[in-house]
Structure formats: C-alpha cells, structure tokens
Amino acid sequence: MKKLVLLILVTILYVNGYSQKNKEEYSGRYENGTASYEYYENEDFERIFHGNFEYKIGTSFSANGQFNNNLRSGKWTIVRRDKNKYDDGTVIIEIVNVTYEQGKLVGKATYKKTDEKTKDVLAESIGNFIDNKLIGNFTFESNDKRQRNIFSISINLNNKGLANGLSIIKYSTDTGIKFEDRRKFGNGALYWRLFRNLTTGEIIEKYDNKSIIEEYSDTTATYYHRTFIDINKYPYDSYWDLYNAIEFWSNLNCSNCGNMYSYNPLYVLNKGIIKNKFFPVKKKK
C-alpha cells in the first residue's frame, strides 16, 4: 500500500514538473493588438493557453486574466477607452469585471461606463452568474442624456435563469415623458403587468391572470416579442430594453442592441469563452 501511494505521488510530481518545464511564454503580436501569455504545446503542436494573459490594443483596450487549459479561469478585467463623440476633449471609459470557471461566467459580474471628463456614470450593470446563467437580481441602468438613452431595469431570476417575481423597467422618451413597466413572472412566465405613463398618470396596460402560466411552454423565448400592448398606439415597448440588457451579457455580438448600447467590451476578445445565449422569459405554447 505504501509503495502504491509513493508511486502515485511520484507520478503527480513528475507530471507537474513536466508541465512546468514545458510551459513557455510569448510576448508580441496577437490578433488586433499585442499580448503576453503563458502556454504549452499539446501532442499536435498546438498552443494551449495556460497561465497569465494580458492583451492590449494600443491604449484603447486591455484584457487581463488567466487561462486554464485554453479556457478562461478566475478573475478577468476588461477596459475599453473610446473617444466621446459629443466632446472631442474627453473619452468614455468602460470597465468590466467578471469571474470564470472553465470558460463559463460565475459569481458577480459588473459593467460601468463613465465620462472621463465629467466623471458622470453613463451606464452601469450588475449581474450574478451560475454556470453561465444570470441568477438573482439583475440590473442595468443608462443615464446617457446626450444619446437620449435614459432607463433602468431591475429583474429577479431564479436559479434556472428564469424571470421570477417582480421586475421593474423605467424609461424616458426623447420628449421627456416618463414610463414605468412593472411585471410579475412565475418561473419565466409573465402573468401580471402594470404599464403606466408616470408623467400623465395614464395606465396604459393592466393585466392580471396567473392561470396563464399554464399557457407557456418549457422553452424560453429566443427573440424579442411584444406582449399585451397595442403596438399601433404604443409602438415603443419596454420589453425591448429588457431584451437588450440581457443580450448585452449573453450575445457576443449584441446584434439587436442598435444605438442603445455599444457591444459589451467583454467580447472584444472571445478566446477561452464558452458561449451561452439565453433569455429569461418563456414563450407561449
């Protein structure tokens, strides 16, 4: 028995030592910028990223984190700096902080967009992940008056990543009219809604039917759709904000974000990420 234990220990030490011995470092050109990273070569002579990683595109973008056998691992910090199109004398700074396990998002994830000159927070989001799924309370807020983009989202999600309980979306139109959309979900199914004009006090839509939960399938919606609203009378639905906020974190291209958001700087570099597009609302049968 002692010999067996000793043999196992020797094998472990040999493998670790072999890996460390063959681990190499690179510093130079990488994709659209420069990178410094640690790696080893597999039996097919392919580079496997393993260890510290730093990537830069001049002074406009940086990504810092670690890889574990080609997958992102541990804490990552992403910073993007871009010219402010409303003021040439300053820049917009976006900072993302996330944690990965085997290429999947876990734990707290934060995003913050600020004006370097005024120090104004233009957009901010906080989410919590388990195995690439958003859970708990998710928030997204935009205060960029120059883009006429003012809204806030607060949605609660269960451990399956489905909307559950009360969600509140608030936004203002180009003319300054304020709206509030309160929604209640049961395991991803929308069953209650109060949509109102906060400026005039008009109740636009009031809906309460918990039995409708049975009309929803177990499949989540994969694309934005309006529900319970006269789209001819009210062509703008806050459901669009909810969709874009979720897509900001889940879709690598944020194809439907339009002018509302720039795409998440987290996905400027996709190396080592396990993709997972999701939406927390079920669709009807």
PDB file of C-alpha atoms in Angstrom:
ATOM      1  CA  MET A   1       0.000   0.000   0.000  1.00  0.00           C
ATOM      2  CA  LYS A   2       2.825   2.382   0.910  1.00  0.00           C
ATOM      3  CA  LYS A   3       4.553   1.622  -2.384  1.00  0.00           C
ATOM      4  CA  LEU A   4       1.326   2.403  -4.281  1.00  0.00           C
ATOM      5  CA  VAL A   5       0.914   5.764  -2.506  1.00  0.00           C
ATOM      6  CA  LEU A   6       4.568   6.596  -3.160  1.00  0.00           C
ATOM      7  CA  LEU A   7       4.169   5.699  -6.851  1.00  0.00           C
ATOM      8  CA  ILE A   8       1.122   7.988  -7.161  1.00  0.00           C
ATOM      9  CA  LEU A   9       2.949  10.901  -5.512  1.00  0.00           C
ATOM     10  CA  VAL A  10       5.968  10.444  -7.739  1.00  0.00           C
ATOM     11  CA  THR A  11       3.713  10.360 -10.814  1.00  0.00           C
ATOM     12  CA  ILE A  12       1.929  13.568  -9.765  1.00  0.00           C
ATOM     13  CA  LEU A  13       5.196  15.344  -9.097  1.00  0.00           C
ATOM     14  CA  TYR A  14       6.579  14.156 -12.433  1.00  0.00           C
ATOM     15  CA  VAL A  15       3.529  15.349 -14.388  1.00  0.00           C
ATOM     16  CA  ASN A  16       3.536  18.724 -12.633  1.00  0.00           C
ATOM     17  CA  GLY A  17       7.221  19.123 -13.161  1.00  0.00           C
ATOM     18  CA  TYR A  18       6.924  18.116 -16.801  1.00  0.00           C
ATOM     19  CA  SER A  19       4.133  20.651 -17.359  1.00  0.00           C
ATOM     20  CA  GLN A  20       6.062  23.435 -15.665  1.00  0.00           C
ATOM     21  CA  LYS A  21       9.215  22.544 -17.565  1.00  0.00           C
ATOM     22  CA  ASN A  22       7.412  22.740 -20.912  1.00  0.00           C
ATOM     23  CA  LYS A  23       5.420  25.857 -20.101  1.00  0.00           C
ATOM     24  CA  GLU A  24       6.585  28.757 -22.222  1.00  0.00           C
ATOM     25  CA  GLU A  25       5.939  32.485 -22.535  1.00  0.00           C
ATOM     26  CA  TYR A  26       5.072  34.599 -25.531  1.00  0.00           C
ATOM     27  CA  SER A  27       5.088  38.361 -25.989  1.00  0.00           C
ATOM     28  CA  GLY A  28       4.288  40.026 -29.293  1.00  0.00           C
ATOM     29  CA  ARG A  29       1.611  40.486 -31.932  1.00  0.00           C
ATOM     30  CA  TYR A  30      -1.747  38.853 -31.272  1.00  0.00           C
ATOM     31  CA  GLU A  31      -4.988  39.390 -33.204  1.00  0.00           C
ATOM     32  CA  ASN A  32      -5.532  43.180 -33.456  1.00  0.00           C
ATOM     33  CA  GLY A  33      -3.018  44.141 -30.793  1.00  0.00           C
ATOM     34  CA  THR A  34      -0.230  42.726 -28.644  1.00  0.00           C
ATOM     35  CA  ALA A  35      -0.286  40.070 -25.953  1.00  0.00           C
ATOM     36  CA  SER A  36       1.829  38.442 -23.290  1.00  0.00           C
ATOM     37  CA  TYR A  37       0.755  34.976 -22.236  1.00  0.00           C
ATOM     38  CA  GLU A  38       1.866  31.592 -20.923  1.00  0.00           C
ATOM     39  CA  TYR A  39       1.246  28.396 -22.853  1.00  0.00           C
ATOM     40  CA  TYR A  40       2.323  24.837 -23.564  1.00  0.00           C
ATOM     41  CA  GLU A  41       2.142  22.765 -26.725  1.00  0.00           C
ATOM     42  CA  ASN A  42      -0.004  19.649 -26.915  1.00  0.00           C
ATOM     43  CA  GLU A  43       0.835  16.475 -28.831  1.00  0.00           C
ATOM     44  CA  ASP A  44      -0.417  18.137 -32.036  1.00  0.00           C
ATOM     45  CA  PHE A  45       1.965  21.072 -31.517  1.00  0.00           C
ATOM     46  CA  GLU A  46      -0.974  23.413 -30.841  1.00  0.00           C
ATOM     47  CA  ARG A  47      -0.537  26.191 -28.309  1.00  0.00           C
ATOM     48  CA  ILE A  48      -2.688  25.716 -25.230  1.00  0.00           C
ATOM     49  CA  PHE A  49      -3.066  28.928 -23.230  1.00  0.00           C
ATOM     50  CA  HIS A  50      -2.317  28.149 -19.607  1.00  0.00           C
ATOM     51  CA  GLY A  51      -1.457  30.811 -17.042  1.00  0.00           C
ATOM     52  CA  ASN A  52      -1.331  34.596 -17.051  1.00  0.00           C
ATOM     53  CA  PHE A  53      -2.684  36.527 -20.023  1.00  0.00           C
ATOM     54  CA  GLU A  54      -2.540  40.214 -20.963  1.00  0.00           C
ATOM     55  CA  TYR A  55      -3.840  41.717 -24.199  1.00  0.00           C
ATOM     56  CA  LYS A  56      -3.770  45.319 -25.434  1.00  0.00           C
ATOM     57  CA  ILE A  57      -4.889  47.287 -28.450  1.00  0.00           C
ATOM     58  CA  GLY A  58      -2.800  50.423 -28.071  1.00  0.00           C
ATOM     59  CA  THR A  59      -4.301  52.479 -25.248  1.00  0.00           C
ATOM     60  CA  SER A  60      -7.906  51.834 -26.308  1.00  0.00           C
ATOM     61  CA  PHE A  61      -8.400  48.322 -24.955  1.00  0.00           C
ATOM     62  CA  SER A  62      -6.926  45.895 -22.434  1.00  0.00           C
ATOM     63  CA  ALA A  63      -7.842  42.457 -21.082  1.00  0.00           C
ATOM     64  CA  ASN A  64      -6.155  40.825 -18.099  1.00  0.00           C
ATOM     65  CA  GLY A  65      -6.816  37.391 -16.665  1.00  0.00           C
ATOM     66  CA  GLN A  66      -5.782  33.758 -16.656  1.00  0.00           C
ATOM     67  CA  PHE A  67      -6.301  30.649 -18.740  1.00  0.00           C
ATOM     68  CA  ASN A  68      -6.583  27.069 -17.598  1.00  0.00           C
ATOM     69  CA  ASN A  69      -6.023  24.654 -20.484  1.00  0.00           C
ATOM     70  CA  ASN A  70      -7.319  27.122 -23.096  1.00  0.00           C
ATOM     71  CA  LEU A  71     -10.365  28.212 -21.053  1.00  0.00           C
ATOM     72  CA  ARG A  72     -10.740  31.428 -19.105  1.00  0.00           C
ATOM     73  CA  SER A  73     -10.337  30.985 -15.378  1.00  0.00           C
ATOM     74  CA  GLY A  74     -10.545  33.226 -12.319  1.00  0.00           C
ATOM     75  CA  LYS A  75     -10.957  36.994 -12.339  1.00  0.00           C
ATOM     76  CA  TRP A  76     -10.806  38.989 -15.557  1.00  0.00           C
ATOM     77  CA  THR A  77     -10.754  42.764 -16.012  1.00  0.00           C
ATOM     78  CA  ILE A  78     -11.581  44.385 -19.335  1.00  0.00           C
ATOM     79  CA  VAL A  79     -11.082  48.113 -20.029  1.00  0.00           C
ATOM     80  CA  ARG A  80     -12.100  49.969 -23.166  1.00  0.00           C
ATOM     81  CA  ARG A  81     -11.402  53.637 -23.876  1.00  0.00           C
ATOM     82  CA  ASP A  82     -13.109  55.403 -26.751  1.00  0.00           C
ATOM     83  CA  LYS A  83     -13.472  58.987 -27.945  1.00  0.00           C
ATOM     84  CA  ASN A  84     -16.555  60.785 -26.733  1.00  0.00           C
ATOM     85  CA  LYS A  85     -18.458  61.627 -29.913  1.00  0.00           C
ATOM     86  CA  TYR A  86     -20.131  64.534 -28.090  1.00  0.00           C
ATOM     87  CA  ASP A  87     -16.882  66.032 -26.795  1.00  0.00           C
ATOM     88  CA  ASP A  88     -13.551  65.570 -28.583  1.00  0.00           C
ATOM     89  CA  GLY A  89     -11.677  66.650 -25.480  1.00  0.00           C
ATOM     90  CA  THR A  90     -12.521  63.591 -23.419  1.00  0.00           C
ATOM     91  CA  VAL A  91     -13.042  59.845 -23.657  1.00  0.00           C
ATOM     92  CA  ILE A  92     -15.562  57.277 -22.496  1.00  0.00           C
ATOM     93  CA  ILE A  93     -14.205  54.531 -20.240  1.00  0.00           C
ATOM     94  CA  GLU A  94     -15.876  51.139 -19.895  1.00  0.00           C
ATOM     95  CA  ILE A  95     -14.751  48.641 -17.248  1.00  0.00           C
ATOM     96  CA  VAL A  96     -15.931  45.039 -16.936  1.00  0.00           C
ATOM     97  CA  ASN A  97     -15.056  42.744 -14.025  1.00  0.00           C
ATOM     98  CA  VAL A  98     -16.055  39.075 -14.211  1.00  0.00           C
ATOM     99  CA  THR A  99     -15.041  35.641 -12.943  1.00  0.00           C
ATOM    100  CA  TYR A 100     -14.795  32.433 -14.972  1.00  0.00           C
ATOM    101  CA  GLU A 101     -14.700  28.722 -14.211  1.00  0.00           C
ATOM    102  CA  GLN A 102     -13.741  26.530 -17.161  1.00  0.00           C
ATOM    103  CA  GLY A 103     -14.755  29.257 -19.602  1.00  0.00           C
ATOM    104  CA  LYS A 104     -18.150  29.923 -18.017  1.00  0.00           C
ATOM    105  CA  LEU A 105     -19.260  33.024 -16.122  1.00  0.00           C
ATOM    106  CA  VAL A 106     -19.714  32.560 -12.378  1.00  0.00           C
ATOM    107  CA  GLY A 107     -20.259  34.905  -9.448  1.00  0.00           C
ATOM    108  CA  LYS A 108     -20.659  38.666  -9.643  1.00  0.00           C
ATOM    109  CA  ALA A 109     -20.226  40.497 -12.954  1.00  0.00           C
ATOM    110  CA  THR A 110     -20.075  44.292 -13.209  1.00  0.00           C
ATOM    111  CA  TYR A 111     -20.044  46.809 -16.036  1.00  0.00           C
ATOM    112  CA  LYS A 112     -19.515  50.559 -15.709  1.00  0.00           C
ATOM    113  CA  LYS A 113     -19.356  53.263 -18.358  1.00  0.00           C
ATOM    114  CA  THR A 114     -18.134  56.730 -17.351  1.00  0.00           C
ATOM    115  CA  ASP A 115     -17.281  60.069 -18.921  1.00  0.00           C
ATOM    116  CA  GLU A 116     -13.621  60.707 -18.106  1.00  0.00           C
ATOM    117  CA  LYS A 117     -14.077  64.480 -18.117  1.00  0.00           C
ATOM    118  CA  THR A 118     -17.292  64.888 -16.112  1.00  0.00           C
ATOM    119  CA  LYS A 119     -16.989  61.631 -14.122  1.00  0.00           C
ATOM    120  CA  ASP A 120     -20.665  61.017 -14.895  1.00  0.00           C
ATOM    121  CA  VAL A 121     -21.740  57.376 -14.844  1.00  0.00           C
ATOM    122  CA  LEU A 122     -23.410  56.859 -18.227  1.00  0.00           C
ATOM    123  CA  ALA A 123     -24.325  53.200 -17.830  1.00  0.00           C
ATOM    124  CA  GLU A 124     -23.966  50.507 -15.199  1.00  0.00           C
ATOM    125  CA  SER A 125     -24.947  46.872 -14.830  1.00  0.00           C
ATOM    126  CA  ILE A 126     -24.626  44.239 -12.109  1.00  0.00           C
ATOM    127  CA  GLY A 127     -25.416  40.574 -12.521  1.00  0.00           C
ATOM    128  CA  ASN A 128     -24.722  37.279 -10.821  1.00  0.00           C
ATOM    129  CA  PHE A 129     -23.958  34.079 -12.692  1.00  0.00           C
ATOM    130  CA  ILE A 130     -24.032  30.345 -12.078  1.00  0.00           C
ATOM    131  CA  ASP A 131     -22.679  28.155 -14.863  1.00  0.00           C
ATOM    132  CA  ASN A 132     -23.165  30.914 -17.484  1.00  0.00           C
ATOM    133  CA  LYS A 133     -26.738  31.714 -16.349  1.00  0.00           C
ATOM    134  CA  LEU A 134     -27.858  35.023 -14.884  1.00  0.00           C
ATOM    135  CA  ILE A 135     -29.481  34.485 -11.484  1.00  0.00           C
ATOM    136  CA  GLY A 136     -30.708  36.614  -8.579  1.00  0.00           C
ATOM    137  CA  ASN A 137     -31.244  40.337  -9.065  1.00  0.00           C
ATOM    138  CA  PHE A 138     -30.029  41.731 -12.382  1.00  0.00           C
ATOM    139  CA  THR A 139     -29.838  45.474 -13.013  1.00  0.00           C
ATOM    140  CA  PHE A 140     -28.986  47.666 -15.977  1.00  0.00           C
ATOM    141  CA  GLU A 141     -29.161  51.440 -15.881  1.00  0.00           C
ATOM    142  CA  SER A 142     -28.420  54.058 -18.534  1.00  0.00           C
ATOM    143  CA  ASN A 143     -28.176  57.794 -17.847  1.00  0.00           C
ATOM    144  CA  ASP A 144     -26.722  58.998 -21.132  1.00  0.00           C
ATOM    145  CA  LYS A 145     -28.816  62.105 -21.764  1.00  0.00           C
ATOM    146  CA  ARG A 146     -26.848  63.057 -24.875  1.00  0.00           C
ATOM    147  CA  GLN A 147     -27.915  59.819 -26.547  1.00  0.00           C
ATOM    148  CA  ARG A 148     -31.439  60.346 -25.176  1.00  0.00           C
ATOM    149  CA  ASN A 149     -30.998  56.987 -23.579  1.00  0.00           C
ATOM    150  CA  ILE A 150     -32.370  57.043 -20.036  1.00  0.00           C
ATOM    151  CA  PHE A 151     -33.777  53.883 -18.491  1.00  0.00           C
ATOM    152  CA  SER A 152     -33.351  51.417 -15.651  1.00  0.00           C
ATOM    153  CA  ILE A 153     -34.058  47.705 -15.376  1.00  0.00           C
ATOM    154  CA  SER A 154     -34.333  45.504 -12.312  1.00  0.00           C
ATOM    155  CA  ILE A 155     -35.321  41.887 -12.817  1.00  0.00           C
ATOM    156  CA  ASN A 156     -35.217  38.903 -10.478  1.00  0.00           C
ATOM    157  CA  LEU A 157     -34.192  35.491 -11.797  1.00  0.00           C
ATOM    158  CA  ASN A 158     -34.326  32.070 -10.197  1.00  0.00           C
ATOM    159  CA  ASN A 159     -31.509  29.522 -10.158  1.00  0.00           C
ATOM    160  CA  LYS A 160     -32.608  28.278 -13.577  1.00  0.00           C
ATOM    161  CA  GLY A 161     -32.049  31.748 -15.003  1.00  0.00           C
ATOM    162  CA  LEU A 162     -35.788  32.368 -15.458  1.00  0.00           C
ATOM    163  CA  ALA A 163     -37.574  35.576 -14.500  1.00  0.00           C
ATOM    164  CA  ASN A 164     -39.371  35.119 -11.202  1.00  0.00           C
ATOM    165  CA  GLY A 165     -41.202  37.688  -9.103  1.00  0.00           C
ATOM    166  CA  LEU A 166     -41.351  41.436  -9.722  1.00  0.00           C
ATOM    167  CA  SER A 167     -39.403  43.199 -12.467  1.00  0.00           C
ATOM    168  CA  ILE A 168     -39.402  46.960 -12.963  1.00  0.00           C
ATOM    169  CA  ILE A 169     -38.418  48.841 -16.104  1.00  0.00           C
ATOM    170  CA  LYS A 170     -38.396  52.639 -16.228  1.00  0.00           C
ATOM    171  CA  TYR A 171     -37.544  54.829 -19.191  1.00  0.00           C
ATOM    172  CA  SER A 172     -37.952  58.303 -20.653  1.00  0.00           C
ATOM    173  CA  THR A 173     -38.758  59.226 -24.262  1.00  0.00           C
ATOM    174  CA  ASP A 174     -36.944  61.835 -26.358  1.00  0.00           C
ATOM    175  CA  THR A 175     -39.526  64.396 -25.228  1.00  0.00           C
ATOM    176  CA  GLY A 176     -39.019  63.650 -21.551  1.00  0.00           C
ATOM    177  CA  ILE A 177     -42.172  61.616 -20.946  1.00  0.00           C
ATOM    178  CA  LYS A 178     -41.542  59.001 -18.256  1.00  0.00           C
ATOM    179  CA  PHE A 179     -42.915  55.456 -18.253  1.00  0.00           C
ATOM    180  CA  GLU A 180     -42.862  52.609 -15.762  1.00  0.00           C
ATOM    181  CA  ASP A 181     -43.447  48.970 -16.600  1.00  0.00           C
ATOM    182  CA  ARG A 182     -43.979  46.591 -13.666  1.00  0.00           C
ATOM    183  CA  ARG A 183     -44.114  42.889 -14.497  1.00  0.00           C
ATOM    184  CA  LYS A 184     -44.533  39.740 -12.427  1.00  0.00           C
ATOM    185  CA  PHE A 185     -43.238  36.392 -13.624  1.00  0.00           C
ATOM    186  CA  GLY A 186     -43.678  32.849 -12.397  1.00  0.00           C
ATOM    187  CA  ASN A 187     -40.745  30.667 -13.420  1.00  0.00           C
ATOM    188  CA  GLY A 188     -40.297  32.612 -16.658  1.00  0.00           C
ATOM    189  CA  ALA A 189     -43.996  33.109 -17.458  1.00  0.00           C
ATOM    190  CA  LEU A 190     -45.432  36.639 -17.470  1.00  0.00           C
ATOM    191  CA  TYR A 191     -48.780  36.735 -15.614  1.00  0.00           C
ATOM    192  CA  TRP A 192     -49.146  40.299 -14.261  1.00  0.00           C
ATOM    193  CA  ARG A 193     -48.375  43.707 -15.699  1.00  0.00           C
ATOM    194  CA  LEU A 194     -48.900  47.366 -14.884  1.00  0.00           C
ATOM    195  CA  PHE A 195     -47.619  49.662 -17.618  1.00  0.00           C
ATOM    196  CA  ARG A 196     -48.189  53.367 -16.998  1.00  0.00           C
ATOM    197  CA  ASN A 197     -47.229  56.866 -18.030  1.00  0.00           C
ATOM    198  CA  LEU A 198     -45.623  58.426 -14.960  1.00  0.00           C
ATOM    199  CA  THR A 199     -45.830  61.914 -16.442  1.00  0.00           C
ATOM    200  CA  THR A 200     -49.590  61.964 -17.099  1.00  0.00           C
ATOM    201  CA  GLY A 201     -50.679  59.205 -14.721  1.00  0.00           C
ATOM    202  CA  GLU A 202     -52.328  57.228 -17.549  1.00  0.00           C
ATOM    203  CA  ILE A 203     -52.479  53.474 -17.034  1.00  0.00           C
ATOM    204  CA  ILE A 204     -51.628  52.055 -20.449  1.00  0.00           C
ATOM    205  CA  GLU A 205     -51.933  48.357 -19.693  1.00  0.00           C
ATOM    206  CA  LYS A 206     -53.155  46.494 -16.640  1.00  0.00           C
ATOM    207  CA  TYR A 207     -53.124  42.743 -16.690  1.00  0.00           C
ATOM    208  CA  ASP A 208     -53.562  40.049 -14.020  1.00  0.00           C
ATOM    209  CA  ASN A 209     -54.041  36.392 -14.882  1.00  0.00           C
ATOM    210  CA  LYS A 210     -51.911  33.911 -13.002  1.00  0.00           C
ATOM    211  CA  SER A 211     -53.635  30.976 -14.703  1.00  0.00           C
ATOM    212  CA  ILE A 212     -51.937  31.989 -17.961  1.00  0.00           C
ATOM    213  CA  ILE A 213     -48.736  30.383 -16.671  1.00  0.00           C
ATOM    214  CA  GLU A 214     -50.120  27.087 -17.978  1.00  0.00           C
ATOM    215  CA  GLU A 215     -50.179  28.547 -21.494  1.00  0.00           C
ATOM    216  CA  TYR A 216     -46.398  28.891 -21.540  1.00  0.00           C
ATOM    217  CA  SER A 217     -44.109  26.144 -22.777  1.00  0.00           C
ATOM    218  CA  ASP A 218     -40.906  24.996 -21.121  1.00  0.00           C
ATOM    219  CA  THR A 219     -38.974  26.655 -23.943  1.00  0.00           C
ATOM    220  CA  THR A 220     -37.624  30.136 -23.349  1.00  0.00           C
ATOM    221  CA  ALA A 221     -38.105  32.900 -25.861  1.00  0.00           C
ATOM    222  CA  THR A 222     -35.127  33.318 -28.166  1.00  0.00           C
ATOM    223  CA  TYR A 223     -36.018  36.703 -29.586  1.00  0.00           C
ATOM    224  CA  TYR A 224     -37.732  39.908 -28.573  1.00  0.00           C
ATOM    225  CA  HIS A 225     -41.523  39.969 -28.855  1.00  0.00           C
ATOM    226  CA  ARG A 226     -44.136  42.448 -27.666  1.00  0.00           C
ATOM    227  CA  THR A 227     -46.855  41.200 -25.356  1.00  0.00           C
ATOM    228  CA  PHE A 228     -50.107  42.622 -24.006  1.00  0.00           C
ATOM    229  CA  ILE A 229     -49.870  46.005 -25.697  1.00  0.00           C
ATOM    230  CA  ASP A 230     -51.430  47.806 -28.666  1.00  0.00           C
ATOM    231  CA  ILE A 231     -48.300  48.326 -30.780  1.00  0.00           C
ATOM    232  CA  ASN A 232     -50.125  50.727 -33.088  1.00  0.00           C
ATOM    233  CA  LYS A 233     -50.910  53.067 -30.218  1.00  0.00           C
ATOM    234  CA  TYR A 234     -47.696  52.499 -28.281  1.00  0.00           C
ATOM    235  CA  PRO A 235     -45.003  51.450 -30.762  1.00  0.00           C
ATOM    236  CA  TYR A 236     -42.292  51.503 -28.111  1.00  0.00           C
ATOM    237  CA  ASP A 237     -42.386  48.676 -25.579  1.00  0.00           C
ATOM    238  CA  SER A 238     -40.007  48.465 -22.621  1.00  0.00           C
ATOM    239  CA  TYR A 239     -39.661  44.758 -23.310  1.00  0.00           C
ATOM    240  CA  TRP A 240     -37.104  45.857 -25.893  1.00  0.00           C
ATOM    241  CA  ASP A 241     -34.945  47.357 -23.147  1.00  0.00           C
ATOM    242  CA  LEU A 242     -35.148  44.122 -21.184  1.00  0.00           C
ATOM    243  CA  TYR A 243     -34.102  42.083 -24.185  1.00  0.00           C
ATOM    244  CA  ASN A 244     -31.131  44.310 -24.985  1.00  0.00           C
ATOM    245  CA  ALA A 245     -29.922  44.369 -21.397  1.00  0.00           C
ATOM    246  CA  ILE A 246     -29.886  40.574 -21.257  1.00  0.00           C
ATOM    247  CA  GLU A 247     -28.330  40.303 -24.704  1.00  0.00           C
ATOM    248  CA  PHE A 248     -25.590  42.706 -23.637  1.00  0.00           C
ATOM    249  CA  TRP A 249     -24.250  39.964 -21.354  1.00  0.00           C
ATOM    250  CA  SER A 250     -25.166  36.861 -23.320  1.00  0.00           C
ATOM    251  CA  ASN A 251     -24.750  37.566 -27.027  1.00  0.00           C
ATOM    252  CA  LEU A 252     -21.206  38.010 -28.251  1.00  0.00           C
ATOM    253  CA  ASN A 253     -22.246  40.425 -30.995  1.00  0.00           C
ATOM    254  CA  CYS A 254     -25.252  42.090 -29.345  1.00  0.00           C
ATOM    255  CA  SER A 255     -26.792  42.156 -32.812  1.00  0.00           C
ATOM    256  CA  ASN A 256     -30.038  43.759 -31.663  1.00  0.00           C
ATOM    257  CA  CYS A 257     -28.592  46.397 -29.370  1.00  0.00           C
ATOM    258  CA  GLY A 258     -28.656  49.068 -32.083  1.00  0.00           C
ATOM    259  CA  ASN A 259     -27.787  52.524 -30.787  1.00  0.00           C
ATOM    260  CA  MET A 260     -28.923  51.721 -27.266  1.00  0.00           C
ATOM    261  CA  TYR A 261     -25.667  50.103 -26.208  1.00  0.00           C
ATOM    262  CA  SER A 262     -22.249  49.591 -27.594  1.00  0.00           C
ATOM    263  CA  TYR A 263     -21.463  45.883 -27.526  1.00  0.00           C
ATOM    264  CA  ASN A 264     -20.017  44.540 -24.311  1.00  0.00           C
ATOM    265  CA  PRO A 265     -16.212  45.025 -24.290  1.00  0.00           C
ATOM    266  CA  LEU A 266     -16.019  41.632 -22.599  1.00  0.00           C
ATOM    267  CA  TYR A 267     -16.450  40.108 -26.058  1.00  0.00           C
ATOM    268  CA  VAL A 268     -13.879  42.108 -27.999  1.00  0.00           C
ATOM    269  CA  LEU A 269     -11.698  39.051 -27.426  1.00  0.00           C
ATOM    270  CA  ASN A 270     -13.518  35.690 -27.465  1.00  0.00           C
ATOM    271  CA  LYS A 271     -10.634  33.341 -26.703  1.00  0.00           C
ATOM    272  CA  GLY A 272     -11.447  30.839 -23.946  1.00  0.00           C
ATOM    273  CA  ILE A 273     -15.153  31.650 -23.617  1.00  0.00           C
ATOM    274  CA  ILE A 274     -17.899  29.035 -23.696  1.00  0.00           C
ATOM    275  CA  LYS A 275     -20.784  30.814 -25.419  1.00  0.00           C
ATOM    276  CA  ASN A 276     -24.284  30.712 -23.991  1.00  0.00           C
ATOM    277  CA  LYS A 277     -27.120  32.803 -25.393  1.00  0.00           C
ATOM    278  CA  PHE A 278     -30.137  32.852 -23.103  1.00  0.00           C
ATOM    279  CA  PHE A 279     -33.305  34.762 -22.335  1.00  0.00           C
ATOM    280  CA  PRO A 280     -35.180  34.561 -19.009  1.00  0.00           C
ATOM    281  CA  VAL A 281     -38.756  34.634 -20.326  1.00  0.00           C
ATOM    282  CA  LYS A 282     -40.738  31.655 -21.613  1.00  0.00           C
ATOM    283  CA  LYS A 283     -42.701  31.732 -24.835  1.00  0.00           C
ATOM    284  CA  LYS A 284     -46.313  30.636 -25.227  1.00  0.00           C
ATOM    285  CA  LYS A 285     -47.185  27.143 -26.417  1.00  0.00           C
TER     286      LYS A 285
END
